[in-house]
Amino acid sequence: MFILPNKATIIEVGPRDGLQNESKHVHKKDKLRFIRALQGANIKEMELTSFVSPKWVPQMADANEILQDTPAHGRQFVLAPNAKGAELALEAGARSIAVFVGVSNSFNQKNINRSTDESMDALVPVLARLKEEGIFIRACISTAFYCPYEGKIESDAVVELCNKFVAMGADELSVADTIGMANPQESYALFKILKDAFPNTLITAHFHDTRKMAMANIYAALQAGIDRFDTSAGGLGGCPFAPGATGNVATEDVVNMLDTLGIATGIDVKKVCEAVALVAPHISRPIETGMYRLFSNGQL
């Protein structure tokens, strides 16, 4: 018999992971309105932006201004994929920084032109510097279940990569079903292993909704003891280096499910939908999440 947690933490990734692959340019002022509205819904952990090359991710070219102009409100992450990005993030005043590596070698080669081992080697001095500066480090583990190039990923490989990150000082492991192929049995199995292996490290589940399995996978992760989830308001997102990957699971739908299960998040679903309504005119595809449809039809 499993016992679900009494409360859960939502890490909102819409402003970063949600918008990074958006084909239409979203103006800084519209991003800031989106972020502030999400803060107004009482979201206290959020990925704001990414310090990456604007040549490769032009949507994130305003990273410095986004970080500088966002009011302080809980833990605010920025992504820094390499030493240069980390240095820029530190100069901009970031106190919580995310880094990422895929378990799959092929995914890493397509993404950052390095193998998994080469990626980790390059991060050793970066994380050492961040620890010296007292930065909260979030390690994002991509392709933890399946890879678009290699297929199924073995759990031993995921644990090995997580072990390396924990040894390097990571405070949090965000473990991702990057292309949305995991099923609930796989979700439970992997997160149970990770919870047992890393009892003193924050573990977060990150699901994409490619096959409409994300909510079931979250429920399975809850059964395994996970109480932190990455979600994206409006279901925005998708990985530019993972063919076929659609958006992240929607914040408003996950919060609603948790509410109905009696799991407190402190987040106002209606206000999340209001935030989505602000950004919806500026993105290239319609918002079709369950709770947003109810909101749009005046039923929420």
PDB file of C-alpha atoms in Angstrom:
ATOM      1  CA  MET A   1       0.000   0.000   0.000  1.00  0.00           C
ATOM      2  CA  PHE A   2       1.490   3.351  -1.039  1.00  0.00           C
ATOM      3  CA  ILE A   3       1.022   6.650   0.751  1.00  0.00           C
ATOM      4  CA  LEU A   4       0.822   9.801  -1.349  1.00  0.00           C
ATOM      5  CA  PRO A   5       2.556  12.941  -0.066  1.00  0.00           C
ATOM      6  CA  ASN A   6       0.532  15.669   1.648  1.00  0.00           C
ATOM      7  CA  LYS A   7       2.132  18.395  -0.434  1.00  0.00           C
ATOM      8  CA  ALA A   8       4.147  18.766  -3.615  1.00  0.00           C
ATOM      9  CA  THR A   9       6.355  21.415  -5.186  1.00  0.00           C
ATOM     10  CA  ILE A  10       5.852  22.612  -8.741  1.00  0.00           C
ATOM     11  CA  ILE A  11       8.851  23.966 -10.632  1.00  0.00           C
ATOM     12  CA  GLU A  12       7.475  26.100 -13.461  1.00  0.00           C
ATOM     13  CA  VAL A  13       9.605  25.733 -16.606  1.00  0.00           C
ATOM     14  CA  GLY A  14       7.408  27.600 -19.100  1.00  0.00           C
ATOM     15  CA  PRO A  15       9.418  30.821 -19.388  1.00  0.00           C
ATOM     16  CA  ARG A  16      12.589  28.857 -20.214  1.00  0.00           C
ATOM     17  CA  ASP A  17      11.919  25.316 -21.411  1.00  0.00           C
ATOM     18  CA  GLY A  18       8.479  26.270 -22.649  1.00  0.00           C
ATOM     19  CA  LEU A  19       9.545  29.212 -24.805  1.00  0.00           C
ATOM     20  CA  GLN A  20      13.052  28.184 -25.909  1.00  0.00           C
ATOM     21  CA  ASN A  21      11.800  26.297 -28.958  1.00  0.00           C
ATOM     22  CA  GLU A  22       8.996  28.727 -29.831  1.00  0.00           C
ATOM     23  CA  SER A  23       9.285  29.753 -33.487  1.00  0.00           C
ATOM     24  CA  LYS A  24       7.691  33.173 -32.986  1.00  0.00           C
ATOM     25  CA  HIS A  25       9.796  35.743 -31.183  1.00  0.00           C
ATOM     26  CA  VAL A  26       8.309  36.527 -27.790  1.00  0.00           C
ATOM     27  CA  HIS A  27       9.187  40.055 -26.701  1.00  0.00           C
ATOM     28  CA  LYS A  28      10.880  40.617 -23.361  1.00  0.00           C
ATOM     29  CA  LYS A  29       7.949  42.623 -21.992  1.00  0.00           C
ATOM     30  CA  ASP A  30       5.561  39.761 -22.778  1.00  0.00           C
ATOM     31  CA  LYS A  31       7.856  37.223 -21.132  1.00  0.00           C
ATOM     32  CA  LEU A  32       8.040  39.398 -18.021  1.00  0.00           C
ATOM     33  CA  ARG A  33       4.249  39.755 -17.881  1.00  0.00           C
ATOM     34  CA  PHE A  34       4.002  35.964 -18.146  1.00  0.00           C
ATOM     35  CA  ILE A  35       6.568  35.417 -15.391  1.00  0.00           C
ATOM     36  CA  ARG A  36       5.011  37.967 -13.031  1.00  0.00           C
ATOM     37  CA  ALA A  37       1.561  36.488 -13.559  1.00  0.00           C
ATOM     38  CA  LEU A  38       2.916  33.023 -12.722  1.00  0.00           C
ATOM     39  CA  GLN A  39       4.483  34.466  -9.593  1.00  0.00           C
ATOM     40  CA  GLY A  40       1.068  35.925  -8.803  1.00  0.00           C
ATOM     41  CA  ALA A  41      -0.343  32.389  -8.921  1.00  0.00           C
ATOM     42  CA  ASN A  42       2.044  31.631  -6.028  1.00  0.00           C
ATOM     43  CA  ILE A  43       4.576  29.636  -8.009  1.00  0.00           C
ATOM     44  CA  LYS A  44       7.744  29.842  -5.940  1.00  0.00           C
ATOM     45  CA  GLU A  45      10.226  27.881  -8.052  1.00  0.00           C
ATOM     46  CA  MET A  46      10.665  28.766 -11.710  1.00  0.00           C
ATOM     47  CA  GLU A  47      13.080  28.444 -14.608  1.00  0.00           C
ATOM     48  CA  LEU A  48      13.276  31.997 -15.947  1.00  0.00           C
ATOM     49  CA  THR A  49      15.668  31.846 -18.870  1.00  0.00           C
ATOM     50  CA  SER A  50      18.837  30.345 -20.299  1.00  0.00           C
ATOM     51  CA  PHE A  51      22.314  31.782 -20.799  1.00  0.00           C
ATOM     52  CA  VAL A  52      22.977  30.125 -24.129  1.00  0.00           C
ATOM     53  CA  SER A  53      24.284  31.339 -27.454  1.00  0.00           C
ATOM     54  CA  PRO A  54      21.591  33.448 -29.187  1.00  0.00           C
ATOM     55  CA  LYS A  55      22.867  31.947 -32.443  1.00  0.00           C
ATOM     56  CA  TRP A  56      21.476  28.557 -31.391  1.00  0.00           C
ATOM     57  CA  VAL A  57      18.566  29.642 -29.172  1.00  0.00           C
ATOM     58  CA  PRO A  58      17.570  33.163 -30.276  1.00  0.00           C
ATOM     59  CA  GLN A  59      14.510  33.152 -28.008  1.00  0.00           C
ATOM     60  CA  MET A  60      16.854  33.382 -24.993  1.00  0.00           C
ATOM     61  CA  ALA A  61      18.921  36.328 -26.247  1.00  0.00           C
ATOM     62  CA  ASP A  62      17.396  38.572 -23.542  1.00  0.00           C
ATOM     63  CA  ALA A  63      18.465  36.320 -20.634  1.00  0.00           C
ATOM     64  CA  ASN A  64      20.336  39.007 -18.732  1.00  0.00           C
ATOM     65  CA  GLU A  65      17.428  41.470 -18.854  1.00  0.00           C
ATOM     66  CA  ILE A  66      14.884  38.796 -17.907  1.00  0.00           C
ATOM     67  CA  LEU A  67      16.856  37.845 -14.814  1.00  0.00           C
ATOM     68  CA  GLN A  68      17.535  41.463 -13.857  1.00  0.00           C
ATOM     69  CA  ASP A  69      13.931  42.602 -14.327  1.00  0.00           C
ATOM     70  CA  THR A  70      12.149  39.695 -12.625  1.00  0.00           C
ATOM     71  CA  PRO A  71      11.088  40.441  -9.025  1.00  0.00           C
ATOM     72  CA  ALA A  72      12.600  38.161  -6.396  1.00  0.00           C
ATOM     73  CA  HIS A  73      10.100  35.438  -5.531  1.00  0.00           C
ATOM     74  CA  GLY A  74      11.342  32.111  -4.198  1.00  0.00           C
ATOM     75  CA  ARG A  75      13.939  30.095  -6.108  1.00  0.00           C
ATOM     76  CA  GLN A  76      14.560  31.384  -9.623  1.00  0.00           C
ATOM     77  CA  PHE A  77      16.617  29.168 -11.914  1.00  0.00           C
ATOM     78  CA  VAL A  78      18.542  30.001 -15.037  1.00  0.00           C
ATOM     79  CA  LEU A  79      20.070  27.404 -17.324  1.00  0.00           C
ATOM     80  CA  ALA A  80      23.795  27.560 -18.039  1.00  0.00           C
ATOM     81  CA  PRO A  81      24.996  24.799 -20.386  1.00  0.00           C
ATOM     82  CA  ASN A  82      28.714  25.526 -20.139  1.00  0.00           C
ATOM     83  CA  ALA A  83      31.406  27.580 -18.414  1.00  0.00           C
ATOM     84  CA  LYS A  84      30.677  30.715 -20.431  1.00  0.00           C
ATOM     85  CA  GLY A  85      26.976  30.500 -19.678  1.00  0.00           C
ATOM     86  CA  ALA A  86      27.664  29.971 -15.982  1.00  0.00           C
ATOM     87  CA  GLU A  87      29.965  32.990 -15.886  1.00  0.00           C
ATOM     88  CA  LEU A  88      27.351  35.176 -17.570  1.00  0.00           C
ATOM     89  CA  ALA A  89      24.693  33.912 -15.176  1.00  0.00           C
ATOM     90  CA  LEU A  90      26.877  34.715 -12.162  1.00  0.00           C
ATOM     91  CA  GLU A  91      27.614  38.193 -13.521  1.00  0.00           C
ATOM     92  CA  ALA A  92      23.863  38.751 -13.908  1.00  0.00           C
ATOM     93  CA  GLY A  93      23.309  37.831 -10.269  1.00  0.00           C
ATOM     94  CA  ALA A  94      21.868  34.305 -10.560  1.00  0.00           C
ATOM     95  CA  ARG A  95      21.792  32.326  -7.305  1.00  0.00           C
ATOM     96  CA  SER A  96      20.235  29.113  -8.639  1.00  0.00           C
ATOM     97  CA  ILE A  97      21.692  27.618 -11.807  1.00  0.00           C
ATOM     98  CA  ALA A  98      20.683  24.564 -13.826  1.00  0.00           C
ATOM     99  CA  VAL A  99      23.056  22.496 -15.944  1.00  0.00           C
ATOM    100  CA  PHE A 100      22.125  19.570 -18.156  1.00  0.00           C
ATOM    101  CA  VAL A 101      23.534  16.355 -19.569  1.00  0.00           C
ATOM    102  CA  GLY A 102      21.789  13.547 -21.400  1.00  0.00           C
ATOM    103  CA  VAL A 103      22.281   9.949 -20.346  1.00  0.00           C
ATOM    104  CA  SER A 104      22.417   9.099 -24.053  1.00  0.00           C
ATOM    105  CA  ASN A 105      25.700   9.738 -25.860  1.00  0.00           C
ATOM    106  CA  SER A 106      23.877  10.280 -29.154  1.00  0.00           C
ATOM    107  CA  PHE A 107      21.597  12.903 -27.632  1.00  0.00           C
ATOM    108  CA  ASN A 108      24.569  14.785 -26.213  1.00  0.00           C
ATOM    109  CA  GLN A 109      26.384  14.689 -29.528  1.00  0.00           C
ATOM    110  CA  LYS A 110      23.351  16.139 -31.330  1.00  0.00           C
ATOM    111  CA  ASN A 111      22.756  18.693 -28.573  1.00  0.00           C
ATOM    112  CA  ILE A 112      26.200  19.965 -27.571  1.00  0.00           C
ATOM    113  CA  ASN A 113      28.587  18.007 -29.814  1.00  0.00           C
ATOM    114  CA  ARG A 114      30.080  16.050 -26.895  1.00  0.00           C
ATOM    115  CA  SER A 115      29.670  12.582 -25.454  1.00  0.00           C
ATOM    116  CA  THR A 116      28.125  12.129 -22.011  1.00  0.00           C
ATOM    117  CA  ASP A 117      31.550  11.598 -20.410  1.00  0.00           C
ATOM    118  CA  GLU A 118      33.005  14.624 -22.205  1.00  0.00           C
ATOM    119  CA  SER A 119      30.044  16.721 -21.079  1.00  0.00           C
ATOM    120  CA  MET A 120      30.535  15.697 -17.463  1.00  0.00           C
ATOM    121  CA  ASP A 121      34.267  16.343 -17.605  1.00  0.00           C
ATOM    122  CA  ALA A 122      33.603  19.850 -18.906  1.00  0.00           C
ATOM    123  CA  LEU A 123      31.180  20.497 -16.026  1.00  0.00           C
ATOM    124  CA  VAL A 124      33.616  19.564 -13.240  1.00  0.00           C
ATOM    125  CA  PRO A 125      35.265  23.015 -12.994  1.00  0.00           C
ATOM    126  CA  VAL A 126      31.925  24.737 -13.650  1.00  0.00           C
ATOM    127  CA  LEU A 127      30.179  23.068 -10.716  1.00  0.00           C
ATOM    128  CA  ALA A 128      33.235  23.557  -8.512  1.00  0.00           C
ATOM    129  CA  ARG A 129      33.066  27.298  -9.213  1.00  0.00           C
ATOM    130  CA  LEU A 130      29.341  27.387  -8.546  1.00  0.00           C
ATOM    131  CA  LYS A 131      29.782  25.586  -5.219  1.00  0.00           C
ATOM    132  CA  GLU A 132      32.440  28.117  -4.220  1.00  0.00           C
ATOM    133  CA  GLU A 133      29.922  30.883  -4.921  1.00  0.00           C
ATOM    134  CA  GLY A 134      27.229  29.176  -2.821  1.00  0.00           C
ATOM    135  CA  ILE A 135      24.972  28.611  -5.830  1.00  0.00           C
ATOM    136  CA  PHE A 136      22.065  26.154  -5.713  1.00  0.00           C
ATOM    137  CA  ILE A 137      22.812  23.622  -8.467  1.00  0.00           C
ATOM    138  CA  ARG A 138      20.053  21.890 -10.376  1.00  0.00           C
ATOM    139  CA  ALA A 139      21.262  19.012 -12.561  1.00  0.00           C
ATOM    140  CA  CYS A 140      18.903  18.238 -15.421  1.00  0.00           C
ATOM    141  CA  ILE A 141      19.197  14.611 -16.562  1.00  0.00           C
ATOM    142  CA  SER A 142      17.905  14.336 -20.131  1.00  0.00           C
ATOM    143  CA  THR A 143      16.816  11.125 -21.905  1.00  0.00           C
ATOM    144  CA  ALA A 144      16.489   9.226 -18.626  1.00  0.00           C
ATOM    145  CA  PHE A 145      13.929   6.787 -20.072  1.00  0.00           C
ATOM    146  CA  TYR A 146      14.255   6.796 -23.860  1.00  0.00           C
ATOM    147  CA  CYS A 147      16.460   8.470 -26.458  1.00  0.00           C
ATOM    148  CA  PRO A 148      15.247   9.386 -29.960  1.00  0.00           C
ATOM    149  CA  TYR A 149      18.465   7.893 -31.376  1.00  0.00           C
ATOM    150  CA  GLU A 150      19.309   4.994 -29.042  1.00  0.00           C
ATOM    151  CA  GLY A 151      15.946   3.802 -27.786  1.00  0.00           C
ATOM    152  CA  LYS A 152      15.414   2.610 -24.211  1.00  0.00           C
ATOM    153  CA  ILE A 153      17.877   3.811 -21.574  1.00  0.00           C
ATOM    154  CA  GLU A 154      18.839   1.422 -18.771  1.00  0.00           C
ATOM    155  CA  SER A 155      18.248   2.605 -15.214  1.00  0.00           C
ATOM    156  CA  ASP A 156      21.826   1.728 -14.215  1.00  0.00           C
ATOM    157  CA  ALA A 157      23.097   4.364 -16.655  1.00  0.00           C
ATOM    158  CA  VAL A 158      20.770   6.969 -15.135  1.00  0.00           C
ATOM    159  CA  VAL A 159      21.912   6.146 -11.587  1.00  0.00           C
ATOM    160  CA  GLU A 160      25.562   6.322 -12.660  1.00  0.00           C
ATOM    161  CA  LEU A 161      25.105   9.802 -14.132  1.00  0.00           C
ATOM    162  CA  CYS A 162      23.139  10.983 -11.092  1.00  0.00           C
ATOM    163  CA  ASN A 163      25.902   9.634  -8.826  1.00  0.00           C
ATOM    164  CA  LYS A 164      28.446  11.764 -10.651  1.00  0.00           C
ATOM    165  CA  PHE A 165      26.312  14.887 -10.315  1.00  0.00           C
ATOM    166  CA  VAL A 166      25.725  14.309  -6.595  1.00  0.00           C
ATOM    167  CA  ALA A 167      29.462  13.775  -6.073  1.00  0.00           C
ATOM    168  CA  MET A 168      30.053  17.099  -7.847  1.00  0.00           C
ATOM    169  CA  GLY A 169      27.725  18.887  -5.446  1.00  0.00           C
ATOM    170  CA  ALA A 170      24.361  18.995  -7.222  1.00  0.00           C
ATOM    171  CA  ASP A 171      21.529  19.975  -4.880  1.00  0.00           C
ATOM    172  CA  GLU A 172      18.740  18.716  -7.144  1.00  0.00           C
ATOM    173  CA  LEU A 173      18.333  16.072  -9.841  1.00  0.00           C
ATOM    174  CA  SER A 174      15.650  16.857 -12.416  1.00  0.00           C
ATOM    175  CA  VAL A 175      15.144  13.559 -14.228  1.00  0.00           C
ATOM    176  CA  ALA A 176      13.443  13.870 -17.597  1.00  0.00           C
ATOM    177  CA  ASP A 177      11.369  11.772 -19.946  1.00  0.00           C
ATOM    178  CA  THR A 178      12.629  14.028 -22.712  1.00  0.00           C
ATOM    179  CA  ILE A 179      10.648  12.549 -25.593  1.00  0.00           C
ATOM    180  CA  GLY A 180       7.585  11.454 -23.623  1.00  0.00           C
ATOM    181  CA  MET A 181       7.853   7.703 -24.157  1.00  0.00           C
ATOM    182  CA  ALA A 182       7.883   6.441 -20.566  1.00  0.00           C
ATOM    183  CA  ASN A 183       4.980   4.499 -19.114  1.00  0.00           C
ATOM    184  CA  PRO A 184       3.794   4.519 -15.467  1.00  0.00           C
ATOM    185  CA  GLN A 185       5.505   1.241 -14.618  1.00  0.00           C
ATOM    186  CA  GLU A 186       8.819   2.627 -15.856  1.00  0.00           C
ATOM    187  CA  SER A 187       8.209   5.900 -14.034  1.00  0.00           C
ATOM    188  CA  TYR A 188       7.598   4.166 -10.709  1.00  0.00           C
ATOM    189  CA  ALA A 189      10.555   1.815 -11.117  1.00  0.00           C
ATOM    190  CA  LEU A 190      13.147   4.475 -11.943  1.00  0.00           C
ATOM    191  CA  PHE A 191      12.030   7.013  -9.373  1.00  0.00           C
ATOM    192  CA  LYS A 192      11.854   4.385  -6.637  1.00  0.00           C
ATOM    193  CA  ILE A 193      15.467   3.467  -7.417  1.00  0.00           C
ATOM    194  CA  LEU A 194      16.520   7.131  -7.380  1.00  0.00           C
ATOM    195  CA  LYS A 195      14.693   7.914  -4.124  1.00  0.00           C
ATOM    196  CA  ASP A 196      16.423   4.999  -2.430  1.00  0.00           C
ATOM    197  CA  ALA A 197      19.828   5.823  -3.935  1.00  0.00           C
ATOM    198  CA  PHE A 198      19.842   9.559  -3.154  1.00  0.00           C
ATOM    199  CA  PRO A 199      17.865  10.152   0.058  1.00  0.00           C
ATOM    200  CA  ASN A 200      19.580  13.483   0.758  1.00  0.00           C
ATOM    201  CA  THR A 201      19.173  15.010  -2.706  1.00  0.00           C
ATOM    202  CA  LEU A 202      16.072  16.725  -4.099  1.00  0.00           C
ATOM    203  CA  ILE A 203      14.655  14.616  -6.916  1.00  0.00           C
ATOM    204  CA  THR A 204      12.295  16.135  -9.453  1.00  0.00           C
ATOM    205  CA  ALA A 205      10.330  14.398 -12.202  1.00  0.00           C
ATOM    206  CA  HIS A 206      10.138  16.068 -15.610  1.00  0.00           C
ATOM    207  CA  PHE A 207       7.638  14.613 -18.092  1.00  0.00           C
ATOM    208  CA  HIS A 208       6.762  15.536 -21.651  1.00  0.00           C
ATOM    209  CA  ASP A 209       3.248  14.729 -22.820  1.00  0.00           C
ATOM    210  CA  THR A 210       4.023  13.401 -26.298  1.00  0.00           C
ATOM    211  CA  ARG A 211       1.840  10.309 -25.882  1.00  0.00           C
ATOM    212  CA  LYS A 212      -0.533  11.781 -23.267  1.00  0.00           C
ATOM    213  CA  MET A 213       1.077   9.643 -20.560  1.00  0.00           C
ATOM    214  CA  ALA A 214       2.555  12.432 -18.450  1.00  0.00           C
ATOM    215  CA  MET A 215      -0.234  12.612 -15.863  1.00  0.00           C
ATOM    216  CA  ALA A 216      -0.193   8.844 -15.355  1.00  0.00           C
ATOM    217  CA  ASN A 217       3.586   8.961 -15.047  1.00  0.00           C
ATOM    218  CA  ILE A 218       3.336  11.712 -12.436  1.00  0.00           C
ATOM    219  CA  TYR A 219       0.885   9.636 -10.424  1.00  0.00           C
ATOM    220  CA  ALA A 220       3.288   6.695 -10.573  1.00  0.00           C
ATOM    221  CA  ALA A 221       6.152   8.953  -9.471  1.00  0.00           C
ATOM    222  CA  LEU A 222       4.030  10.135  -6.534  1.00  0.00           C
ATOM    223  CA  GLN A 223       3.643   6.490  -5.526  1.00  0.00           C
ATOM    224  CA  ALA A 224       7.436   6.164  -5.624  1.00  0.00           C
ATOM    225  CA  GLY A 225       7.772   9.081  -3.192  1.00  0.00           C
ATOM    226  CA  ILE A 226       8.465  11.948  -5.590  1.00  0.00           C
ATOM    227  CA  ASP A 227       6.987  15.280  -4.527  1.00  0.00           C
ATOM    228  CA  ARG A 228       8.672  17.685  -6.965  1.00  0.00           C
ATOM    229  CA  PHE A 229       7.561  18.095 -10.573  1.00  0.00           C
ATOM    230  CA  ASP A 230       8.640  20.244 -13.494  1.00  0.00           C
ATOM    231  CA  THR A 231       5.624  21.577 -15.374  1.00  0.00           C
ATOM    232  CA  SER A 232       4.995  24.210 -18.015  1.00  0.00           C
ATOM    233  CA  ALA A 233       2.027  26.579 -17.996  1.00  0.00           C
ATOM    234  CA  GLY A 234      -0.075  25.962 -21.074  1.00  0.00           C
ATOM    235  CA  GLY A 235       1.868  22.778 -21.824  1.00  0.00           C
ATOM    236  CA  LEU A 236       4.421  24.894 -23.676  1.00  0.00           C
ATOM    237  CA  GLY A 237       7.719  23.445 -24.776  1.00  0.00           C
ATOM    238  CA  GLY A 238       9.493  20.723 -26.649  1.00  0.00           C
ATOM    239  CA  CYS A 239      13.137  19.891 -27.145  1.00  0.00           C
ATOM    240  CA  PRO A 240      14.808  21.242 -30.312  1.00  0.00           C
ATOM    241  CA  PHE A 241      17.278  18.342 -30.228  1.00  0.00           C
ATOM    242  CA  ALA A 242      14.735  15.558 -29.634  1.00  0.00           C
ATOM    243  CA  PRO A 243      12.678  14.814 -32.767  1.00  0.00           C
ATOM    244  CA  GLY A 244       9.034  14.184 -31.957  1.00  0.00           C
ATOM    245  CA  ALA A 245       9.100  15.610 -28.443  1.00  0.00           C
ATOM    246  CA  THR A 246       6.070  17.770 -27.777  1.00  0.00           C
ATOM    247  CA  GLY A 247       5.327  20.093 -24.905  1.00  0.00           C
ATOM    248  CA  ASN A 248       5.870  19.615 -21.224  1.00  0.00           C
ATOM    249  CA  VAL A 249       2.985  18.502 -19.059  1.00  0.00           C
ATOM    250  CA  ALA A 250       0.765  21.500 -18.278  1.00  0.00           C
ATOM    251  CA  THR A 251       1.099  23.228 -14.912  1.00  0.00           C
ATOM    252  CA  GLU A 252      -2.613  23.933 -14.650  1.00  0.00           C
ATOM    253  CA  ASP A 253      -3.566  20.305 -15.286  1.00  0.00           C
ATOM    254  CA  VAL A 254      -1.013  18.893 -12.840  1.00  0.00           C
ATOM    255  CA  VAL A 255      -1.998  21.320 -10.083  1.00  0.00           C
ATOM    256  CA  ASN A 256      -5.644  20.450 -10.631  1.00  0.00           C
ATOM    257  CA  MET A 257      -4.906  16.729 -10.363  1.00  0.00           C
ATOM    258  CA  LEU A 258      -2.866  17.238  -7.197  1.00  0.00           C
ATOM    259  CA  ASP A 259      -5.630  19.390  -5.714  1.00  0.00           C
ATOM    260  CA  THR A 260      -8.213  16.664  -6.332  1.00  0.00           C
ATOM    261  CA  LEU A 261      -5.897  14.130  -4.668  1.00  0.00           C
ATOM    262  CA  GLY A 262      -5.625  16.318  -1.577  1.00  0.00           C
ATOM    263  CA  ILE A 263      -1.958  17.130  -2.287  1.00  0.00           C
ATOM    264  CA  ALA A 264      -1.306  20.795  -1.536  1.00  0.00           C
ATOM    265  CA  THR A 265       0.773  22.945  -3.890  1.00  0.00           C
ATOM    266  CA  GLY A 266      -0.304  26.425  -2.771  1.00  0.00           C
ATOM    267  CA  ILE A 267      -0.821  27.354  -6.426  1.00  0.00           C
ATOM    268  CA  ASP A 268      -3.958  29.049  -7.782  1.00  0.00           C
ATOM    269  CA  VAL A 269      -5.027  27.174 -10.937  1.00  0.00           C
ATOM    270  CA  LYS A 270      -7.177  30.007 -12.240  1.00  0.00           C
ATOM    271  CA  LYS A 271      -4.296  32.464 -11.950  1.00  0.00           C
ATOM    272  CA  VAL A 272      -2.038  30.057 -13.825  1.00  0.00           C
ATOM    273  CA  CYS A 273      -4.623  30.037 -16.625  1.00  0.00           C
ATOM    274  CA  GLU A 274      -4.696  33.838 -16.549  1.00  0.00           C
ATOM    275  CA  ALA A 275      -0.919  33.806 -17.038  1.00  0.00           C
ATOM    276  CA  VAL A 276      -1.303  31.427 -19.976  1.00  0.00           C
ATOM    277  CA  ALA A 277      -3.872  33.779 -21.499  1.00  0.00           C
ATOM    278  CA  LEU A 278      -1.278  36.553 -21.439  1.00  0.00           C
ATOM    279  CA  VAL A 279       1.309  34.581 -23.395  1.00  0.00           C
ATOM    280  CA  ALA A 280      -1.087  32.680 -25.703  1.00  0.00           C
ATOM    281  CA  PRO A 281      -1.328  35.438 -28.359  1.00  0.00           C
ATOM    282  CA  HIS A 282       2.456  35.469 -28.715  1.00  0.00           C
ATOM    283  CA  ILE A 283       3.088  31.795 -29.441  1.00  0.00           C
ATOM    284  CA  SER A 284       2.705  29.785 -32.619  1.00  0.00           C
ATOM    285  CA  ARG A 285       0.278  27.077 -31.541  1.00  0.00           C
ATOM    286  CA  PRO A 286      -3.048  27.063 -29.704  1.00  0.00           C
ATOM    287  CA  ILE A 287      -3.234  26.195 -26.014  1.00  0.00           C
ATOM    288  CA  GLU A 288      -5.355  23.069 -25.623  1.00  0.00           C
ATOM    289  CA  THR A 289      -4.830  21.907 -22.043  1.00  0.00           C
ATOM    290  CA  GLY A 290      -7.836  20.688 -20.089  1.00  0.00           C
ATOM    291  CA  MET A 291      -7.974  23.359 -17.410  1.00  0.00           C
ATOM    292  CA  TYR A 292      -7.197  26.162 -19.857  1.00  0.00           C
ATOM    293  CA  ARG A 293     -10.141  25.096 -22.028  1.00  0.00           C
ATOM    294  CA  LEU A 294     -12.400  25.271 -18.976  1.00  0.00           C
ATOM    295  CA  PHE A 295     -10.978  28.693 -18.152  1.00  0.00           C
ATOM    296  CA  SER A 296     -11.475  29.948 -21.709  1.00  0.00           C
ATOM    297  CA  ASN A 297     -15.071  28.713 -21.689  1.00  0.00           C
ATOM    298  CA  GLY A 298     -15.821  30.487 -18.416  1.00  0.00           C
ATOM    299  CA  GLN A 299     -16.147  27.206 -16.492  1.00  0.00           C
ATOM    300  CA  LEU A 300     -13.235  27.825 -14.137  1.00  0.00           C
TER     301      LEU A 300
END
